[in-house]
Coordinates of C-alpha atoms in Angstrom, one line a residue:
M1 CA -18.1 -13.6 -36.2
Q2 CA -16.4 -10.2 -35.7
K3 CA -12.8 -9.8 -37.0
P4 CA -10.0 -9.7 -34.4
L5 CA -9.1 -6.1 -33.5
I6 CA -5.5 -5.2 -33.9
I7 CA -4.0 -2.5 -31.6
H8 CA -0.6 -1.1 -32.1
D9 CA 0.7 -0.2 -28.7
P10 CA 3.9 1.7 -28.2
V11 CA 5.1 -0.5 -25.3
H12 CA 4.1 -4.1 -26.4
K13 CA 3.7 -3.5 -30.1
T14 CA 0.9 -5.5 -31.6
I15 CA -2.0 -6.6 -29.4
I16 CA -4.9 -8.6 -30.8
L17 CA -8.4 -8.7 -29.2
D18 CA -10.9 -11.3 -30.1
E19 CA -14.7 -11.0 -30.5
F20 CA -15.5 -11.3 -26.7
E21 CA -12.8 -8.9 -25.7
Q22 CA -14.0 -6.3 -28.1
M23 CA -17.5 -6.7 -26.6
V24 CA -16.1 -5.9 -23.1
L25 CA -13.7 -3.2 -24.5
N26 CA -16.7 -1.4 -26.0
T27 CA -18.7 -1.1 -22.9
R28 CA -19.0 2.4 -21.5
H29 CA -17.3 1.2 -18.4
V30 CA -14.1 0.4 -20.1
Q31 CA -14.4 3.3 -22.6
R32 CA -14.6 5.8 -19.7
L33 CA -11.0 5.0 -19.0
R34 CA -9.9 6.7 -22.2
N35 CA -10.2 9.9 -20.5
I36 CA -8.7 9.0 -17.1
Q37 CA -5.0 9.7 -17.0
Q38 CA -2.9 6.9 -15.5
L39 CA -0.7 9.2 -13.4
G40 CA -3.1 11.9 -12.6
L41 CA -1.3 15.2 -12.7
V42 CA 2.2 13.9 -13.3
D43 CA 2.2 15.4 -16.8
H44 CA 2.9 18.8 -15.1
V45 CA 6.2 17.3 -14.2
Y46 CA 6.8 14.9 -17.1
P47 CA 4.8 16.3 -20.2
G48 CA 4.8 13.0 -22.0
A49 CA 2.9 11.3 -19.0
N50 CA -0.5 11.8 -20.5
H51 CA -1.2 8.1 -21.1
T52 CA -4.5 6.7 -19.8
R53 CA -6.0 4.0 -17.7
F54 CA -7.5 2.7 -21.0
E55 CA -4.2 1.9 -22.7
H56 CA -2.8 0.5 -19.4
S57 CA -5.8 -1.9 -19.1
I58 CA -5.2 -3.2 -22.6
G59 CA -1.5 -3.6 -21.7
T60 CA -2.2 -5.5 -18.6
M61 CA -4.5 -7.8 -20.6
H62 CA -1.6 -8.4 -23.0
M63 CA 0.9 -9.0 -20.1
A64 CA -1.6 -11.4 -18.5
S65 CA -1.6 -13.5 -21.6
V66 CA 2.1 -13.5 -21.9
I67 CA 2.4 -14.7 -18.4
G68 CA -0.4 -17.2 -18.8
Q69 CA 1.3 -18.7 -21.9
S70 CA 4.7 -18.8 -20.1
L71 CA 2.9 -20.8 -17.3
S72 CA 1.3 -23.1 -20.0
L73 CA -2.2 -22.3 -18.7
E74 CA -5.2 -23.7 -20.5
D75 CA -7.0 -21.6 -23.2
V76 CA -10.0 -20.9 -21.1
E77 CA -7.7 -19.8 -18.1
I78 CA -5.8 -17.4 -20.4
C79 CA -9.2 -16.1 -21.7
K80 CA -10.2 -15.3 -18.1
I81 CA -7.0 -13.7 -17.0
R82 CA -7.1 -11.5 -20.2
L83 CA -10.5 -10.3 -19.4
A84 CA -9.5 -9.7 -15.8
G85 CA -6.5 -7.7 -16.9
L86 CA -8.7 -5.6 -19.3
L87 CA -11.1 -5.0 -16.5
H88 CA -8.9 -4.6 -13.3
D89 CA -9.2 -0.8 -13.3
V90 CA -12.8 -0.4 -14.5
G91 CA -13.8 1.0 -11.1
H92 CA -11.0 3.5 -10.9
S93 CA -11.9 7.0 -10.1
A94 CA -11.0 10.0 -12.2
F95 CA -7.6 11.5 -11.6
S96 CA -6.0 8.3 -10.3
H97 CA -6.2 8.0 -6.4
A98 CA -7.3 11.5 -5.5
V99 CA -11.0 10.5 -4.8
E100 CA -9.8 7.5 -2.8
N101 CA -8.0 9.8 -0.6
V102 CA -11.1 11.9 0.0
L103 CA -13.1 8.8 1.1
K104 CA -10.3 7.9 3.6
R105 CA -10.2 11.4 5.0
N106 CA -14.1 11.8 5.1
P107 CA -15.6 8.6 6.3
Q108 CA -19.1 10.3 6.4
L109 CA -18.9 10.3 2.6
Q110 CA -18.1 6.8 2.0
P111 CA -20.9 5.3 0.0
M112 CA -22.8 2.0 0.8
I113 CA -23.7 -0.4 -2.0
D114 CA -25.7 -3.5 -1.0
G115 CA -24.9 -3.1 2.6
K116 CA -21.1 -2.9 1.9
R117 CA -18.9 0.3 2.5
F118 CA -16.9 1.3 -0.6
I119 CA -13.6 3.0 0.0
K120 CA -11.2 1.7 -2.6
H121 CA -11.4 1.4 -6.4
E122 CA -11.2 -2.3 -6.2
A123 CA -14.6 -2.5 -4.5
F124 CA -16.1 -0.5 -7.4
S125 CA -14.3 -2.7 -10.0
K126 CA -15.6 -5.9 -8.4
D127 CA -19.1 -4.4 -8.3
I128 CA -19.2 -3.2 -11.9
I129 CA -17.7 -6.6 -13.2
S130 CA -19.9 -8.9 -11.1
R131 CA -23.2 -7.1 -11.0
I132 CA -23.4 -4.8 -14.1
L133 CA -21.5 -6.5 -16.9
P134 CA -23.7 -9.7 -16.8
Q135 CA -26.7 -7.5 -17.4
D136 CA -25.5 -6.7 -20.9
N137 CA -27.6 -8.9 -23.1
Y138 CA -24.9 -9.4 -25.8
I139 CA -22.2 -10.2 -23.3
A140 CA -24.5 -12.6 -21.3
R141 CA -25.6 -14.5 -24.4
Y142 CA -21.9 -14.9 -25.5
V143 CA -21.0 -16.3 -22.1
E144 CA -23.9 -18.7 -22.0
S145 CA -23.0 -19.9 -25.6
E146 CA -19.3 -20.0 -25.5
F147 CA -18.6 -20.9 -21.9
G148 CA -21.8 -22.8 -21.0
T149 CA -22.1 -21.1 -17.7
D150 CA -24.3 -18.4 -16.0
P151 CA -23.0 -15.0 -16.8
F152 CA -23.3 -13.8 -13.2
D153 CA -21.2 -16.7 -12.0
F154 CA -18.7 -16.2 -14.8
F155 CA -18.1 -12.6 -14.1
A156 CA -18.1 -13.1 -10.3
E157 CA -15.0 -15.2 -10.9
I158 CA -13.5 -12.6 -13.2
S159 CA -14.1 -9.9 -10.7
K160 CA -12.2 -11.9 -8.1
I161 CA -9.3 -12.5 -10.5
A162 CA -9.2 -8.8 -11.5
T163 CA -8.9 -7.5 -8.0
G164 CA -6.5 -10.1 -6.7
D165 CA -9.0 -12.0 -4.4
A166 CA -6.8 -15.2 -4.8
Q167 CA -8.3 -17.0 -1.8
S168 CA -11.8 -16.9 -3.0
I169 CA -11.3 -18.9 -6.1
S170 CA -10.3 -22.5 -6.7
K171 CA -7.2 -21.5 -8.7
P172 CA -5.4 -18.8 -6.8
Y173 CA -2.7 -18.4 -9.4
L174 CA -5.2 -16.8 -11.8
A175 CA -5.7 -13.8 -9.5
Q176 CA -2.0 -13.7 -8.8
V177 CA -1.3 -13.2 -12.4
I178 CA -3.2 -9.9 -12.2
A179 CA -2.4 -8.7 -8.6
G180 CA 0.4 -10.4 -6.9
D181 CA 3.9 -9.1 -6.0
V182 CA 5.1 -9.9 -9.6
D183 CA 2.1 -9.4 -11.8
A184 CA 0.8 -8.2 -15.1
D185 CA -0.5 -4.9 -13.7
R186 CA 2.8 -4.0 -12.1
I187 CA 4.9 -5.1 -15.1
D188 CA 2.8 -2.9 -17.6
F189 CA 2.6 0.2 -15.4
L190 CA 6.4 0.2 -14.9
L191 CA 7.1 -0.2 -18.6
R192 CA 4.4 2.3 -19.7
D193 CA 5.2 5.0 -17.0
S194 CA 8.9 4.7 -17.9
Y195 CA 8.1 5.0 -21.6
H196 CA 5.8 8.1 -21.3
T197 CA 7.7 10.0 -18.6
G198 CA 11.2 9.3 -20.1
V199 CA 12.4 8.1 -16.7
S200 CA 14.4 5.0 -17.4
F201 CA 14.2 3.7 -13.8
G202 CA 11.1 1.5 -14.7
L203 CA 12.9 -0.5 -17.3
I204 CA 12.9 -4.1 -16.6
D205 CA 13.8 -7.4 -18.3
V206 CA 10.2 -8.8 -18.9
D207 CA 11.3 -12.0 -20.4
Q208 CA 13.6 -12.9 -17.5
I209 CA 10.9 -11.9 -14.9
I210 CA 8.1 -13.8 -16.5
G211 CA 10.4 -16.8 -17.0
S212 CA 11.1 -16.8 -13.3
L213 CA 7.5 -17.6 -12.4
I214 CA 6.3 -21.2 -12.0
I215 CA 3.0 -22.6 -10.4
K216 CA 3.4 -24.8 -7.2
N217 CA 0.6 -26.0 -5.1
G218 CA -1.9 -23.8 -6.9
N219 CA 0.1 -20.6 -6.3
I220 CA 2.6 -18.6 -8.4
V221 CA 6.1 -18.6 -6.9
L222 CA 9.6 -17.7 -8.0
G223 CA 11.6 -20.7 -9.3
S224 CA 13.2 -22.4 -12.1
S225 CA 11.4 -24.7 -14.5
D226 CA 14.4 -27.1 -14.4
G227 CA 14.8 -27.0 -10.7
S228 CA 18.5 -25.9 -10.9
G229 CA 20.2 -23.8 -8.3
Y230 CA 21.3 -21.3 -11.0
G231 CA 17.8 -21.1 -12.2
S232 CA 16.5 -20.2 -8.7
D233 CA 19.3 -17.5 -8.4
M234 CA 18.2 -15.9 -11.5
A235 CA 14.5 -16.1 -10.4
L236 CA 15.6 -14.0 -7.4
T237 CA 17.6 -11.6 -9.5
A238 CA 14.6 -11.0 -11.8
A239 CA 12.3 -10.4 -8.9
E240 CA 14.8 -8.1 -7.3
S241 CA 15.1 -6.0 -10.6
L242 CA 11.3 -5.5 -10.5
L243 CA 11.4 -4.3 -6.9
V244 CA 14.3 -1.9 -7.6
S245 CA 12.4 -0.4 -10.5
R246 CA 9.2 -0.1 -8.2
A247 CA 11.3 1.8 -5.5
H248 CA 12.8 4.1 -8.1
H249 CA 9.6 4.7 -9.9
Y250 CA 7.9 5.8 -6.6
T251 CA 10.9 8.2 -5.8
A252 CA 11.2 9.7 -9.3
I253 CA 7.4 10.0 -10.2
I254 CA 5.0 9.6 -7.3
H255 CA 7.2 11.2 -4.6
N256 CA 8.4 14.1 -6.7
P257 CA 7.5 17.4 -5.0
K258 CA 5.8 18.8 -8.0
T259 CA 3.6 15.8 -8.4
Q260 CA 2.7 16.1 -4.7
A261 CA 2.0 19.8 -5.2
G262 CA -0.5 19.1 -8.0
R263 CA -2.1 16.3 -6.0
V264 CA -2.7 18.3 -2.9
M265 CA -4.0 21.3 -5.0
L266 CA -6.7 19.0 -6.6
L267 CA -7.4 17.3 -3.3
Y268 CA -8.1 20.5 -1.4
A269 CA -10.3 21.8 -4.3
L270 CA -12.3 18.6 -4.4
E271 CA -12.9 18.4 -0.7
D272 CA -14.2 22.0 -0.6
A273 CA -16.5 21.3 -3.6
L274 CA -17.8 18.2 -1.9
E275 CA -18.4 20.0 1.2
H276 CA -20.4 22.7 -0.5
F277 CA -22.4 20.1 -2.5
R278 CA -23.3 18.2 0.6
S279 CA -24.4 21.3 2.5
V280 CA -26.8 22.2 -0.5
S281 CA -27.9 18.8 -1.5
G282 CA -27.4 16.6 1.5
K283 CA -25.1 13.7 2.5
D284 CA -26.9 10.9 0.6
A285 CA -26.7 13.0 -2.6
A286 CA -23.0 13.6 -2.0
K287 CA -22.5 9.8 -1.6
D288 CA -24.4 9.1 -4.8
E289 CA -22.2 11.6 -6.6
I290 CA -19.1 9.9 -5.3
V291 CA -20.3 6.6 -6.7
R292 CA -20.5 8.4 -10.1
F293 CA -16.9 9.5 -9.6
F294 CA -15.9 5.8 -9.7
T295 CA -18.4 4.5 -12.2
E296 CA -19.2 7.4 -14.8
Y297 CA -16.9 10.4 -14.4
N298 CA -13.7 10.9 -16.3
D299 CA -11.1 13.6 -15.5
G300 CA -12.9 16.4 -17.3
D301 CA -16.2 15.5 -15.5
L302 CA -14.5 15.7 -12.1
L303 CA -13.0 19.2 -13.0
S304 CA -16.5 20.3 -14.0
F305 CA -17.9 19.1 -10.7
I306 CA -15.4 21.0 -8.7
R307 CA -15.9 24.2 -10.8
S308 CA -19.7 24.0 -10.2
N309 CA -19.4 23.6 -6.5
A310 CA -16.2 25.1 -5.3
S311 CA -15.3 28.3 -3.4
D312 CA -13.4 31.1 -5.0
K313 CA -10.2 29.9 -3.4
S314 CA -10.7 26.4 -4.8
L315 CA -11.4 27.8 -8.2
G316 CA -8.2 29.6 -7.9
L317 CA -6.5 26.3 -7.3
L318 CA -8.0 24.8 -10.4
N319 CA -7.0 27.8 -12.5
D320 CA -3.5 27.5 -11.2
L321 CA -3.5 23.8 -12.2
R322 CA -4.8 24.7 -15.7
D323 CA -2.1 27.3 -16.1
G324 CA 0.7 25.2 -14.8
R325 CA 1.2 27.3 -11.8
L326 CA 2.0 24.6 -9.2
Y327 CA 2.4 25.5 -5.6
V328 CA 6.0 25.5 -4.5
P329 CA 7.5 23.6 -1.5
V330 CA 8.7 25.9 1.3
A331 CA 9.4 23.3 3.9
R332 CA 9.8 19.5 3.7
L333 CA 10.4 17.0 6.3
S334 CA 11.5 13.5 5.3
Q335 CA 12.5 10.4 7.2
K336 CA 16.1 11.5 7.1
I337 CA 15.6 14.6 9.2
L338 CA 12.8 13.4 11.5
R339 CA 13.5 11.8 14.9
P340 CA 12.2 8.1 15.2
S341 CA 9.3 9.0 17.6
T342 CA 8.0 11.8 15.3
R343 CA 8.7 9.6 12.2
M344 CA 6.6 6.8 13.7
A345 CA 3.8 9.1 14.7
L346 CA 3.6 10.6 11.2
S347 CA 3.7 7.2 9.6
T348 CA 0.8 6.0 11.7
I349 CA -1.2 9.2 11.1
A350 CA -0.5 9.0 7.3
R351 CA -2.2 5.5 7.2
H352 CA -5.4 6.8 8.8
G353 CA -7.1 9.3 6.5
V354 CA -9.1 11.3 9.2
A355 CA -5.9 11.8 11.3
T356 CA -4.0 12.9 8.2
R357 CA -6.7 15.6 7.4
R358 CA -6.7 16.8 10.9
L359 CA -2.8 17.1 10.8
E360 CA -2.7 18.9 7.5
T361 CA -5.4 21.2 8.4
R362 CA -4.0 22.2 11.7
L363 CA -0.4 22.7 10.2
A364 CA -1.9 24.9 7.4
G365 CA -3.5 27.0 10.0
E366 CA -0.4 27.3 12.1
L367 CA 1.9 28.1 9.2
G368 CA -0.5 30.3 7.4
D369 CA -1.3 30.5 3.5
V370 CA 0.1 27.1 2.8
L371 CA -1.2 23.7 1.7
V372 CA 0.2 20.7 3.6
D373 CA 0.7 17.1 2.3
L374 CA 1.7 14.1 4.3
T375 CA 2.6 11.1 2.0
V376 CA 4.0 7.6 2.7
A377 CA 4.9 4.8 0.3
S378 CA 3.1 1.6 -0.1
G379 CA 3.1 -1.7 -2.1
V380 CA 5.9 -3.7 -0.5
P381 CA 6.0 -7.4 -1.6
K382 CA 4.4 -9.4 1.1
S383 CA 3.4 -12.8 -0.2
M384 CA 5.8 -13.9 -3.0
R385 CA 7.4 -17.3 -2.3
I386 CA 10.4 -18.9 -3.8
A387 CA 10.5 -22.6 -4.6
M388 CA 13.4 -24.5 -3.0
D389 CA 14.2 -28.3 -2.8
E390 CA 12.5 -29.1 0.5
E391 CA 10.8 -26.0 1.9
D392 CA 9.6 -22.9 0.1
G393 CA 10.7 -19.5 1.5
F394 CA 9.6 -15.9 1.2
F395 CA 11.2 -13.8 -1.5
Y396 CA 12.3 -11.1 1.0
D397 CA 13.8 -13.8 3.4
E398 CA 15.9 -15.3 0.6
S399 CA 17.1 -12.0 -0.7
A400 CA 18.9 -9.4 1.4
L401 CA 18.5 -6.9 -1.4
A402 CA 14.8 -7.5 -1.5
N403 CA 14.6 -7.1 2.3
G404 CA 16.6 -3.9 2.0
L405 CA 14.4 -2.6 -0.7
V406 CA 11.3 -3.4 1.3
R407 CA 12.7 -1.3 4.1
A408 CA 13.7 1.5 1.7
I409 CA 10.1 1.7 0.4
S410 CA 8.5 1.5 3.8
R411 CA 10.7 4.4 5.2
Q412 CA 9.6 6.8 2.3
I413 CA 7.7 9.5 4.1
S414 CA 7.5 13.2 3.5
L415 CA 5.6 16.1 5.1
T416 CA 5.6 19.2 2.8
A417 CA 4.3 22.7 3.1
F418 CA 3.5 24.3 -0.3
S419 CA 2.9 27.9 -0.9
H420 CA 1.4 29.8 -3.9
I421 CA 4.1 30.7 -6.5
D422 CA 3.3 34.4 -6.1
V423 CA 4.1 34.6 -2.5
V424 CA 6.8 32.1 -2.0
T425 CA 9.5 34.7 -2.2
E426 CA 7.9 36.4 0.9
K427 CA 8.5 33.3 3.0
D428 CA 11.5 32.4 4.8
S429 CA 11.9 28.8 4.2
T430 CA 14.3 28.2 7.1
A431 CA 11.7 29.8 9.5
V432 CA 8.9 27.8 8.0
L433 CA 10.8 24.6 8.4
S434 CA 11.7 25.4 11.9
E435 CA 8.0 26.2 12.7
L436 CA 6.8 23.1 10.8
R437 CA 9.1 20.8 13.0
R438 CA 8.0 22.5 16.3
V439 CA 4.3 22.2 15.5
V440 CA 4.7 18.6 14.3
D441 CA 6.6 17.5 17.3
D442 CA 3.9 19.1 19.5
L443 CA 0.8 18.1 17.6
S444 CA 1.4 14.5 16.3
P445 CA 1.4 12.9 19.7
R446 CA -1.8 14.7 20.7
L447 CA -3.4 13.9 17.4
L448 CA -2.7 10.2 17.8
N449 CA -4.5 10.4 21.1
F450 CA -7.5 11.8 19.5
T451 CA -7.3 9.0 16.8
R452 CA -7.1 6.3 19.5
E453 CA -10.4 7.6 20.9
D454 CA -12.1 6.8 17.6
Q455 CA -10.4 3.6 16.7
Y456 CA -7.7 1.1 17.6
L457 CA -4.4 1.3 15.8
P458 CA -3.2 -2.4 15.4
I459 CA 0.4 -1.3 14.5
E460 CA 0.5 0.1 18.0
G461 CA -0.4 -3.3 19.4
I462 CA 2.7 -4.7 17.7
I463 CA 4.8 -2.1 19.4
L464 CA 3.3 -2.8 22.7
L465 CA 4.1 -6.6 22.1
F466 CA 7.7 -5.7 21.5
Y467 CA 7.8 -3.4 24.6
A468 CA 6.1 -6.2 26.8
V469 CA 9.0 -8.6 25.8
H470 CA 11.5 -6.0 26.4
S471 CA 10.0 -5.3 29.9
L472 CA 10.2 -8.9 30.8
F473 CA 13.8 -9.5 30.0
V474 CA 15.6 -6.2 30.1
N475 CA 18.3 -6.0 32.7
E476 CA 20.5 -2.9 33.3
N477 CA 23.8 -3.3 35.2
K478 CA 24.6 0.4 36.1
K479 CA 27.8 -0.7 37.9
E480 CA 29.2 -2.2 34.7
G481 CA 27.6 0.4 32.5
S482 CA 25.8 -2.3 30.4
I483 CA 22.3 -3.3 29.5
S484 CA 20.9 -6.7 28.5
I485 CA 18.1 -6.7 26.1
P486 CA 16.0 -9.4 24.4
R487 CA 16.2 -10.1 20.6
L488 CA 13.4 -12.1 19.2
R489 CA 14.7 -15.0 17.1
H490 CA 11.9 -15.7 14.7
I491 CA 9.2 -13.5 13.1
T492 CA 6.9 -16.5 13.2
W493 CA 6.7 -16.2 17.1
L494 CA 5.2 -12.7 16.5
Y495 CA 2.7 -14.1 13.9
R496 CA 1.7 -16.8 16.4
T497 CA 1.6 -14.6 19.5
I498 CA -0.5 -11.8 17.7
L499 CA -3.0 -14.5 16.5
E500 CA -3.2 -15.9 20.0
L501 CA -3.7 -12.5 21.6
S502 CA -6.3 -11.5 19.0
G503 CA -8.4 -14.2 20.7
F504 CA -8.5 -12.4 24.1
P505 CA -11.6 -10.3 24.4
K506 CA -9.7 -7.3 25.8
L507 CA -7.2 -7.5 22.9
K508 CA -9.2 -8.5 19.8
N509 CA -9.7 -5.0 18.5
L510 CA -6.1 -4.0 19.2
F511 CA -4.8 -7.1 17.2
D512 CA -7.4 -6.8 14.4
Y513 CA -5.5 -8.8 11.7
S514 CA -6.6 -11.6 9.4
F515 CA -4.4 -14.7 9.3
H516 CA -4.1 -17.7 7.1
E517 CA -2.0 -21.0 7.3
R518 CA -1.3 -21.6 3.7
Y519 CA 2.5 -21.6 4.5
G520 CA 2.3 -24.1 7.3
F521 CA 2.2 -21.4 10.0
P522 CA 0.0 -18.4 10.9
Y523 CA 0.8 -15.7 8.4
C524 CA -0.6 -12.1 7.9
E525 CA 0.7 -9.9 5.1
K526 CA -0.5 -6.7 7.1
V527 CA 1.4 -7.8 10.2
F528 CA 4.6 -8.3 8.0
E529 CA 4.1 -4.9 6.5
D530 CA 3.5 -3.1 9.8
I531 CA 6.7 -4.7 11.1
Q532 CA 8.6 -3.4 8.2
V533 CA 7.3 0.0 9.0
L534 CA 8.4 -0.2 12.5
V535 CA 12.0 -1.1 11.3
A536 CA 11.9 1.6 8.7
M537 CA 10.8 4.2 11.2
G538 CA 13.6 3.3 13.7
I539 CA 11.4 1.7 16.4
V540 CA 12.6 -1.8 15.9
D541 CA 16.1 -3.1 14.6
E542 CA 16.2 -6.0 12.3
D543 CA 19.3 -8.2 12.3
L544 CA 20.3 -10.6 9.6
R545 CA 21.3 -14.1 10.7
Y546 CA 22.5 -17.0 8.6
Y547 CA 21.9 -20.6 9.5
E548 CA 22.2 -24.1 8.0
K549 CA 19.2 -26.3 7.3
D550 CA 19.1 -29.5 5.2
G551 CA 22.6 -28.7 3.9
R552 CA 21.6 -25.3 2.7
F553 CA 22.5 -21.9 4.2
R554 CA 19.5 -19.7 4.7
Q555 CA 18.9 -16.3 6.3
S556 CA 16.4 -15.2 8.8
Y557 CA 15.8 -11.9 10.7
E558 CA 15.8 -11.2 14.4
Y559 CA 14.1 -8.3 16.0
V560 CA 15.0 -6.0 19.0
L561 CA 13.3 -2.8 20.3
T562 CA 15.6 0.2 19.8
W563 CA 15.9 2.7 22.6
E564 CA 13.7 5.2 20.7
G565 CA 11.2 2.4 20.4
V566 CA 11.3 1.8 24.1
E567 CA 10.7 5.5 24.8
Y568 CA 7.8 5.6 22.2
A569 CA 6.3 2.4 23.5
G570 CA 6.4 3.8 27.0
T571 CA 4.0 6.5 26.0
L572 CA 1.7 3.9 24.3
A573 CA 1.6 1.7 27.4
E574 CA 0.0 4.7 29.2
A575 CA -2.5 5.2 26.5
Y576 CA -3.4 1.5 26.4
R577 CA -2.9 0.7 30.1
Y578 CA -5.8 -1.8 30.2
E579 CA -4.6 -3.7 27.1
F580 CA -1.0 -3.6 28.0
D581 CA -1.6 -5.1 31.4
E582 CA -3.5 -8.0 29.9
M583 CA -0.7 -8.5 27.4
M584 CA 2.0 -8.6 30.2
S585 CA -0.1 -11.0 32.3
H586 CA -0.2 -13.4 29.5
L587 CA 3.4 -13.1 28.5
T588 CA 4.5 -13.5 32.0
M589 CA 2.9 -16.9 32.2
V590 CA 4.5 -18.2 29.0
K591 CA 7.8 -16.3 29.6
H592 CA 10.1 -19.3 29.1
S593 CA 8.6 -20.2 25.8
I594 CA 9.5 -16.9 24.1
K595 CA 12.2 -17.7 21.7
R596 CA 15.0 -15.0 22.2
D597 CA 18.5 -14.2 22.7
I598 CA 19.8 -11.9 25.4
V599 CA 22.3 -9.3 24.0
T600 CA 24.5 -7.3 26.4
I601 CA 25.9 -4.0 25.1
P602 CA 27.3 -0.9 26.8
S603 CA 24.5 1.3 27.9
N604 CA 25.8 4.3 26.1
R605 CA 25.5 2.4 22.8
Y606 CA 21.9 1.6 23.3
V607 CA 20.4 4.5 25.1
S608 CA 20.1 7.5 23.0
K609 CA 20.2 10.1 25.6
K610 CA 20.4 10.7 29.3
R611 CA 17.4 9.4 31.3
S612 CA 16.0 10.7 34.5
T613 CA 14.2 7.4 35.0
G614 CA 15.1 3.7 34.7
V615 CA 14.0 1.3 32.1
R616 CA 10.6 -0.3 32.7

C-alpha cells in the first residue's frame, strides 16, 4: 500500500491524499494542469497571480471533503466528491477561458466527439473522466477491487459529480458540493485568488459558510442544523458574504481593464493562428487541434502553436504580452453611460459568440488600429434554496442583499477599445469615445437583426412576453396626463407561461428553455438569469413587496416593463411579428387569469421622452 501524500498548501495548510487519489493525481491529464495558470494573464496586473489549475484542483478536493464531513456524508461519498473535486477542471483549456471564447465565436471550429458538439471545458472534463480514466489499468483494477464496481460506471458517476450534473445522479447533493451556488470550487478559487493577487475582497468565513449548509430532500440548502430562526439568519448572512466576495472578485480581477487587454490580445492572436492553420491543414485538422487544447496543451504549448501559425501582427501581440506591453484602453463604455436600449442590445450580443466577434471586428475597422473587447459578467446564484419551517424559499427571494448583488453582477458590462502603447498618445480619447458610441448605437440593432436570421434569441421572447402583457392592459389618459400599466405579481406566472408557450409549434424555438418541477412549480435557472439581465439592463423594473404567510413575513418581486423596455420591445415585435401575433392571440384568450396589478402614474414620470406615436 502506498503511503499517504502530504501536501503543504498556502491556503488550506496540510492536505493529505490517499493511494487512490495519488493514482489519479499522477495521470497526465491532472499533471497537465501544473502548467495552466488559474487566472490566465492576470499576473500582468497582479504579479503574484501565477497559481495554477493544479493547485486549485487539489484545493477544491480538500474543500469538498471539508463540506462532506460537515454534512456527515458517508466515507464512500466523501471519497467520490474528493475525486470529483480533484478532476473538475481536468478538461480545462490552456490560458483559462480564452479557447472557449474562440469556440463560441467560431462555431465552424467546434469539435464533435461521439456525435456530441463540444463547446465548454465541462464537456471535455466529463469525457476525460468517464471515457479515458477507466482505461488506465491500475486505476481500473483499484476501482474493481476497492469499490466492487465497473470502472466505467464508477467514473461516469464521478464525471457527473465533477461537472455539477446533479439531476443525472441519485444523490444530487454530491454534485452540488462541487458545482452549486455555494460550493467547494467557488470557495477555493475565492480564497486562492485573493491570496495570490493580494486583493482582500475574496476573503470569506469558510467555517460559517460551510456550517450554513444542510441536506434536505436530497439537495444542499441553506439552513440551520438546530432549526432555529437565528441559525437561518446566519445561514443567509454566510451565503451573502460569499456572493459579495464573488461580485468584488469579478470587478477587481476579471473586469480589470489590464486583464481585459491581455485577454483580448491573446484571443486575437489565437484566432488568427487558427485561421491560418485551418487554411493550410483543413477544418478537420483544426478541430482535432482544438481538442488537444483541452486535453493535452498547457499554456506554453498554446503559445508555441500561435507562434508557429500566426501572422506578423499576431506575433507582435505575443511579443508585447511577453514584454509586458499591454494595450491601453482609449475608450470604455459601461452600463453606467449606456442608454438602456443599447445596453440591452450589447448584453444580448455579448452572450452570442458569433455576434460578439462581428461587433468587435466592425468596431475595430471603424475606429482604426484598435482591439475591441465586449465583456459581461456571469455566475449569478440561480438554484440555492433556504430551509424554512413550512416551505423552502430561494436564497435571492429571502435576501434583499442577495437580490441586489444578483442585479449588480448581471449589470456588469463593458465595451472597451484598446490601442497599442506606442500610439495611444496619438489618439484623442474623447473623439474615440464619441465615435465608439455613435457606431455602437448604429451597429448593434442591425447586428442583432443579422443574428436573428441565424438563430432565435430566447431572452427576446421574454421581452416580447412582457410587451404582450403591457399591450393588453396599458391605458393612457391624456386628459389627466396619466398612464396605467400592468405589474406582474409573481415570477412563477412567467415560468408557467413561458413553459406553456414553448409547447406552441410557432413559439417552441423562441422559448427554448428547459424546466423542472423539483420545487413544486415549473422552474428554469436560465429564465431566472435572463429576467435578472432584463432588470439590470433597465428593460424591466423589479419591485420588492412584503407579504405575510403562515405567520411569517416574506418578500417577493413584481415586474413591470419600463418605458425604455416598451420602446425596445416595440422594435422586437416587428422583427418577430409572426411569433408576437401568436403570443398576443393566446394571452388575449387567458387575459383575466394573468395575475397583475394596475399601477397608475403621471405620464411624464413613466415616459422617458416625447413621443410622436401612442403606446401600442
